Protein backbone atom coordinates (compact mmCIF):
# COMPACT_ATOMS: atom_id res chain seq x y z
CA UNK A 1 0.00 0.00 0.00
CA UNK A 2 3.04 2.30 -0.17
CA UNK A 3 2.40 3.04 -3.85
CA UNK A 4 -0.05 5.55 -5.27
CA UNK A 5 -0.68 7.04 -8.69
CA UNK A 6 -0.37 10.64 -9.79
CA UNK A 7 -2.62 11.52 -12.71
CA UNK A 8 -1.83 14.76 -14.52
CA UNK A 9 -3.67 16.78 -17.14
CA UNK A 10 -3.67 20.33 -18.52
CA UNK A 11 -6.61 22.53 -19.50
CA UNK A 12 -7.11 25.95 -21.04
CA UNK A 13 -8.63 27.80 -18.06
CA UNK A 14 -8.23 27.94 -14.29
CA UNK A 15 -11.99 27.52 -13.81
CA UNK A 16 -11.93 24.28 -15.80
CA UNK A 17 -9.00 23.00 -13.72
CA UNK A 18 -10.89 23.82 -10.52
CA UNK A 19 -13.99 21.95 -11.73
CA UNK A 20 -11.97 18.84 -12.64
CA UNK A 21 -10.20 18.93 -9.27
CA UNK A 22 -13.42 19.34 -7.26
CA UNK A 23 -15.24 16.61 -9.19
CA UNK A 24 -12.47 14.05 -8.71
CA UNK A 25 -12.13 14.72 -4.98
CA UNK A 26 -15.88 15.01 -4.45
CA UNK A 27 -16.47 11.66 -6.15
CA UNK A 28 -13.62 10.11 -4.10
CA UNK A 29 -11.64 9.24 -7.21
CA UNK A 30 -8.72 11.31 -5.91
CA UNK A 31 -7.62 12.01 -2.36
CA UNK A 32 -6.46 15.45 -3.40
CA UNK A 33 -5.93 17.51 -6.51
CA UNK A 34 -3.48 20.34 -7.01
CA UNK A 35 -4.01 23.05 -9.60
CA UNK A 36 -0.72 24.49 -10.77
CA UNK A 37 0.01 27.88 -12.20
CA UNK A 38 -0.04 28.74 -15.82
CA UNK A 39 2.33 26.99 -18.20
CA UNK A 40 2.97 27.79 -21.83
CA UNK A 41 2.69 24.73 -24.04
CA UNK A 42 3.99 24.43 -27.58
CA UNK A 43 2.81 21.47 -29.66
CA UNK A 44 1.80 20.24 -33.11
CA UNK A 45 -1.92 20.42 -33.80
CA UNK A 46 -3.56 20.03 -37.20
CA UNK A 47 -0.32 20.41 -39.16
CA UNK A 48 0.82 23.56 -37.38
CA UNK A 49 2.83 24.54 -34.34
CA UNK A 50 0.55 25.99 -31.68
CA UNK A 51 1.34 27.74 -28.40
CA UNK A 52 -1.18 28.20 -25.64
CA UNK A 53 -1.37 28.98 -21.96
CA UNK A 54 -2.65 26.10 -19.85
CA UNK A 55 -3.27 25.13 -16.22
CA UNK A 56 -2.01 21.83 -14.86
CA UNK A 57 -3.91 19.58 -12.49
CA UNK A 58 -2.30 16.75 -10.51
CA UNK A 59 -4.52 14.18 -8.87
CA UNK A 60 -3.26 11.82 -6.14
CA UNK A 61 -5.14 8.52 -6.15
CA UNK A 62 -4.99 4.86 -5.16
CA UNK A 63 -3.85 2.37 -7.77
CA UNK A 64 -7.27 0.75 -7.99
CA UNK A 65 -9.01 4.09 -8.69
CA UNK A 66 -6.87 5.16 -11.66
CA UNK A 67 -9.13 3.80 -14.42
CA UNK A 68 -12.26 5.43 -13.01
CA UNK A 69 -10.42 8.74 -12.51
CA UNK A 70 -9.06 8.70 -16.06
CA UNK A 71 -12.56 7.97 -17.38
CA UNK A 72 -13.97 10.92 -15.43
CA UNK A 73 -11.25 13.31 -16.60
CA UNK A 74 -11.72 12.22 -20.22
CA UNK A 75 -15.52 12.68 -20.00
CA UNK A 76 -15.24 16.20 -18.53
CA UNK A 77 -12.17 17.42 -20.41
CA UNK A 78 -12.72 20.21 -22.95
CA UNK A 79 -9.98 19.06 -25.33
CA UNK A 80 -10.58 16.79 -28.30
CA UNK A 81 -7.40 14.87 -27.41
CA UNK A 82 -6.62 15.52 -23.74
CA UNK A 83 -3.24 14.87 -22.19
CA UNK A 84 -3.81 12.46 -19.31
CA UNK A 85 -0.60 11.07 -17.84
CA UNK A 86 -0.52 8.37 -15.18
CA UNK A 87 2.56 7.86 -13.03
CA UNK A 88 2.89 5.17 -10.40
CA UNK A 89 4.97 6.42 -7.48
CA UNK A 90 6.30 5.02 -4.25
CA UNK A 91 5.51 7.20 -1.26
CA UNK A 92 8.26 8.21 1.11
CA UNK A 93 5.73 8.15 3.95
CA UNK A 94 3.55 5.03 4.28
CA UNK A 95 1.04 7.06 6.30
CA UNK A 96 0.43 9.33 3.28
CA UNK A 97 -0.12 6.32 1.02
CA UNK A 98 -2.59 4.92 3.55
CA UNK A 99 -4.38 8.31 3.69
CA UNK A 100 -4.68 8.42 -0.11
CA UNK A 101 -6.09 4.90 -0.12
CA UNK A 102 -8.62 5.69 2.64
CA UNK A 103 -9.79 8.93 1.02
CA UNK A 104 -10.50 7.23 -2.30
CA UNK A 105 -12.93 4.68 -0.94
CA UNK A 106 -16.48 5.22 -2.21
C-alpha angles and dihedrals in degrees: 000000000000092000127082135168129244113207116195133190139161129221137184100247139038091230091057091049090051092051092050091048094048093046094051094048094040091053090046092241090122130031090214140351127208122204111207129206125269120299128188112231126196118194146144114267126167095346096310139089110250131189123197141162114247141176121229125220124196119194122196112209145157118265093247093054098054098094094050091046092050090049091052094048091048092049093050099036117112095212124094089222108021123198106237113170123186121200124182110214137183113231120231089212117050089201090062091050089050090049091051090050093048094047093053096057113113 
